[in-house]
Amino acid sequence: MTGKYLEDLHVGDTFESDTFSVTEAGIIEFARDFDPQAFHLDANAAQTSVFKGLVASGWHTAAMSMRLFV
C-alpha cells in the first residue's frame, strides 16, 4: 500500500500484508520490555487470568500491525 495518503483511504478498503510469526518467546520478550504483566510473561500464571493462557500484549499486536502496515 505504498504511495497513499490518508485521504486515499476509505471505509471498507482492504489490503493484504506480509505475515508475521508470533512465538511464545517473542511474546515474553516484548512483555518483559514494554508490558510486564503476568499473563504476558508466565504461561502458568496466565492460566488463572481471564485469558486462560499466555496472551500477547495489545501493544505487541499494535506494533506488529504497524510493522506490517508501514
PDB file of N, CA and C in Angstrom, residues 19-60:
ATOM      1  N   THR A  19       3.189 -11.731   6.273  1.00  0.00           N
ATOM      2  CA  THR A  19       2.842 -12.404   7.520  1.00  0.00           C
ATOM      3  C   THR A  19       3.874 -12.073   8.582  1.00  0.00           C
ATOM      4  N   PHE A  20       3.515 -12.341   9.822  1.00  0.00           N
ATOM      5  CA  PHE A  20       4.408 -12.093  10.948  1.00  0.00           C
ATOM      6  C   PHE A  20       4.234 -13.246  11.916  1.00  0.00           C
ATOM      7  N   SER A  21       5.294 -13.977  12.179  1.00  0.00           N
ATOM      8  CA  SER A  21       5.215 -15.119  13.095  1.00  0.00           C
ATOM      9  C   SER A  21       5.319 -14.644  14.536  1.00  0.00           C
ATOM     10  N   VAL A  22       4.450 -15.173  15.375  1.00  0.00           N
ATOM     11  CA  VAL A  22       4.444 -14.840  16.793  1.00  0.00           C
ATOM     12  C   VAL A  22       4.806 -16.101  17.561  1.00  0.00           C
ATOM     13  N   THR A  23       5.810 -15.992  18.408  1.00  0.00           N
ATOM     14  CA  THR A  23       6.231 -17.130  19.217  1.00  0.00           C
ATOM     15  C   THR A  23       6.037 -16.816  20.693  1.00  0.00           C
ATOM     16  N   GLU A  24       5.993 -17.856  21.492  1.00  0.00           N
ATOM     17  CA  GLU A  24       5.885 -17.656  22.940  1.00  0.00           C
ATOM     18  C   GLU A  24       7.075 -16.841  23.438  1.00  0.00           C
ATOM     19  N   ALA A  25       8.261 -17.157  22.953  1.00  0.00           N
ATOM     20  CA  ALA A  25       9.456 -16.414  23.366  1.00  0.00           C
ATOM     21  C   ALA A  25       9.346 -14.939  22.971  1.00  0.00           C
ATOM     22  N   GLY A  26       8.809 -14.659  21.795  1.00  0.00           N
ATOM     23  CA  GLY A  26       8.639 -13.281  21.349  1.00  0.00           C
ATOM     24  C   GLY A  26       7.630 -12.523  22.195  1.00  0.00           C
ATOM     25  N   ILE A  27       6.543 -13.206  22.563  1.00  0.00           N
ATOM     26  CA  ILE A  27       5.531 -12.592  23.428  1.00  0.00           C
ATOM     27  C   ILE A  27       6.152 -12.210  24.766  1.00  0.00           C
ATOM     28  N   ILE A  28       6.911 -13.134  25.339  1.00  0.00           N
ATOM     29  CA  ILE A  28       7.529 -12.898  26.646  1.00  0.00           C
ATOM     30  C   ILE A  28       8.586 -11.801  26.561  1.00  0.00           C
ATOM     31  N   GLU A  29       9.402 -11.821  25.512  1.00  0.00           N
ATOM     32  CA  GLU A  29      10.442 -10.800  25.361  1.00  0.00           C
ATOM     33  C   GLU A  29       9.838  -9.402  25.234  1.00  0.00           C
ATOM     34  N   PHE A  30       8.804  -9.256  24.403  1.00  0.00           N
ATOM     35  CA  PHE A  30       8.160  -7.954  24.246  1.00  0.00           C
ATOM     36  C   PHE A  30       7.552  -7.508  25.577  1.00  0.00           C
ATOM     37  N   ALA A  31       6.863  -8.421  26.245  1.00  0.00           N
ATOM     38  CA  ALA A  31       6.219  -8.079  27.516  1.00  0.00           C
ATOM     39  C   ALA A  31       7.248  -7.673  28.564  1.00  0.00           C
ATOM     40  N   ARG A  32       8.356  -8.374  28.614  1.00  0.00           N
ATOM     41  CA  ARG A  32       9.404  -8.049  29.585  1.00  0.00           C
ATOM     42  C   ARG A  32       9.878  -6.611  29.388  1.00  0.00           C
ATOM     43  N   ASP A  33       9.986  -6.190  28.145  1.00  0.00           N
ATOM     44  CA  ASP A  33      10.487  -4.846  27.851  1.00  0.00           C
ATOM     45  C   ASP A  33       9.428  -3.750  27.939  1.00  0.00           C
ATOM     46  N   PHE A  34       8.178  -4.066  27.571  1.00  0.00           N
ATOM     47  CA  PHE A  34       7.199  -3.000  27.381  1.00  0.00           C
ATOM     48  C   PHE A  34       5.875  -3.144  28.129  1.00  0.00           C
ATOM     49  N   ASP A  35       5.494  -4.342  28.561  1.00  0.00           N
ATOM     50  CA  ASP A  35       4.182  -4.535  29.199  1.00  0.00           C
ATOM     51  C   ASP A  35       4.242  -5.726  30.161  1.00  0.00           C
ATOM     52  N   PRO A  36       5.010  -5.584  31.247  1.00  0.00           N
ATOM     53  CA  PRO A  36       5.283  -6.715  32.134  1.00  0.00           C
ATOM     54  C   PRO A  36       4.118  -7.095  33.055  1.00  0.00           C
ATOM     55  N   GLN A  37       3.144  -7.756  32.483  1.00  0.00           N
ATOM     56  CA  GLN A  37       2.034  -8.288  33.265  1.00  0.00           C
ATOM     57  C   GLN A  37       2.111  -9.812  33.225  1.00  0.00           C
ATOM     58  N   ALA A  38       1.671 -10.456  34.300  1.00  0.00           N
ATOM     59  CA  ALA A  38       1.836 -11.908  34.445  1.00  0.00           C
ATOM     60  C   ALA A  38       1.263 -12.693  33.270  1.00  0.00           C
ATOM     61  N   PHE A  39       0.118 -12.281  32.742  1.00  0.00           N
ATOM     62  CA  PHE A  39      -0.494 -13.062  31.663  1.00  0.00           C
ATOM     63  C   PHE A  39       0.215 -12.880  30.324  1.00  0.00           C
ATOM     64  N   HIS A  40       1.227 -11.999  30.280  1.00  0.00           N
ATOM     65  CA  HIS A  40       2.089 -11.867  29.106  1.00  0.00           C
ATOM     66  C   HIS A  40       3.444 -12.549  29.331  1.00  0.00           C
ATOM     67  N   LEU A  41       3.794 -12.765  30.595  1.00  0.00           N
ATOM     68  CA  LEU A  41       5.139 -13.229  30.941  1.00  0.00           C
ATOM     69  C   LEU A  41       5.233 -14.681  31.377  1.00  0.00           C
ATOM     70  N   ASP A  42       4.192 -15.201  32.005  1.00  0.00           N
ATOM     71  CA  ASP A  42       4.265 -16.513  32.651  1.00  0.00           C
ATOM     72  C   ASP A  42       3.065 -17.363  32.243  1.00  0.00           C
ATOM     73  N   ALA A  43       3.320 -18.414  31.472  1.00  0.00           N
ATOM     74  CA  ALA A  43       2.234 -19.263  30.966  1.00  0.00           C
ATOM     75  C   ALA A  43       1.429 -19.885  32.102  1.00  0.00           C
ATOM     76  N   ASN A  44       2.090 -20.255  33.192  1.00  0.00           N
ATOM     77  CA  ASN A  44       1.365 -20.851  34.321  1.00  0.00           C
ATOM     78  C   ASN A  44       0.482 -19.820  35.015  1.00  0.00           C
ATOM     79  N   ALA A  45       1.026 -18.652  35.281  1.00  0.00           N
ATOM     80  CA  ALA A  45       0.239 -17.591  35.916  1.00  0.00           C
ATOM     81  C   ALA A  45      -0.902 -17.158  35.005  1.00  0.00           C
ATOM     82  N   ALA A  46      -0.680 -17.194  33.717  1.00  0.00           N
ATOM     83  CA  ALA A  46      -1.696 -16.772  32.750  1.00  0.00           C
ATOM     84  C   ALA A  46      -2.914 -17.688  32.766  1.00  0.00           C
ATOM     85  N   GLN A  47      -2.747 -18.929  33.237  1.00  0.00           N
ATOM     86  CA  GLN A  47      -3.874 -19.869  33.306  1.00  0.00           C
ATOM     87  C   GLN A  47      -4.978 -19.360  34.225  1.00  0.00           C
ATOM     88  N   THR A  48      -4.630 -18.542  35.201  1.00  0.00           N
ATOM     89  CA  THR A  48      -5.632 -18.024  36.142  1.00  0.00           C
ATOM     90  C   THR A  48      -6.224 -16.687  35.693  1.00  0.00           C
ATOM     91  N   SER A  49      -5.761 -16.176  34.559  1.00  0.00           N
ATOM     92  CA  SER A  49      -6.276 -14.898  34.058  1.00  0.00           C
ATOM     93  C   SER A  49      -7.562 -15.116  33.274  1.00  0.00           C
ATOM     94  N   VAL A  50      -8.194 -14.051  32.907  1.00  0.00           N
ATOM     95  CA  VAL A  50      -9.404 -14.106  32.089  1.00  0.00           C
ATOM     96  C   VAL A  50      -9.120 -14.766  30.737  1.00  0.00           C
ATOM     97  N   PHE A  51      -7.868 -14.746  30.302  1.00  0.00           N
ATOM     98  CA  PHE A  51      -7.491 -15.312  29.004  1.00  0.00           C
ATOM     99  C   PHE A  51      -7.258 -16.819  29.061  1.00  0.00           C
ATOM    100  N   LYS A  52      -7.029 -17.349  30.259  1.00  0.00           N
ATOM    101  CA  LYS A  52      -6.788 -18.791  30.466  1.00  0.00           C
ATOM    102  C   LYS A  52      -5.543 -19.282  29.745  1.00  0.00           C
ATOM    103  N   GLY A  53      -4.584 -18.411  29.514  1.00  0.00           N
ATOM    104  CA  GLY A  53      -3.329 -18.796  28.883  1.00  0.00           C
ATOM    105  C   GLY A  53      -2.523 -17.569  28.499  1.00  0.00           C
ATOM    106  N   LEU A  54      -1.285 -17.816  28.110  1.00  0.00           N
ATOM    107  CA  LEU A  54      -0.395 -16.738  27.704  1.00  0.00           C
ATOM    108  C   LEU A  54      -1.000 -15.978  26.526  1.00  0.00           C
ATOM    109  N   VAL A  55      -0.925 -14.669  26.575  1.00  0.00           N
ATOM    110  CA  VAL A  55      -1.504 -13.838  25.524  1.00  0.00           C
ATOM    111  C   VAL A  55      -0.559 -12.667  25.239  1.00  0.00           C
ATOM    112  N   ALA A  56      -0.460 -12.309  23.974  1.00  0.00           N
ATOM    113  CA  ALA A  56       0.376 -11.169  23.588  1.00  0.00           C
ATOM    114  C   ALA A  56      -0.257  -9.869  24.078  1.00  0.00           C
ATOM    115  N   SER A  57       0.587  -8.939  24.420  1.00  0.00           N
ATOM    116  CA  SER A  57       0.147  -7.609  24.829  1.00  0.00           C
ATOM    117  C   SER A  57      -0.582  -6.917  23.678  1.00  0.00           C
ATOM    118  N   GLY A  58      -1.552  -6.111  24.017  1.00  0.00           N
ATOM    119  CA  GLY A  58      -2.211  -5.298  22.998  1.00  0.00           C
ATOM    120  C   GLY A  58      -1.213  -4.388  22.295  1.00  0.00           C
ATOM    121  N   TRP A  59      -0.226  -3.884  23.051  1.00  0.00           N
ATOM    122  CA  TRP A  59       0.817  -3.057  22.449  1.00  0.00           C
ATOM    123  C   TRP A  59       1.660  -3.876  21.479  1.00  0.00           C
ATOM    124  N   HIS A  60       1.855  -5.153  21.791  1.00  0.00           N
ATOM    125  CA  HIS A  60       2.608  -6.036  20.900  1.00  0.00           C
ATOM    126  C   HIS A  60       1.846  -6.228  19.590  1.00  0.00           C
TER     127      HIS A  60
END
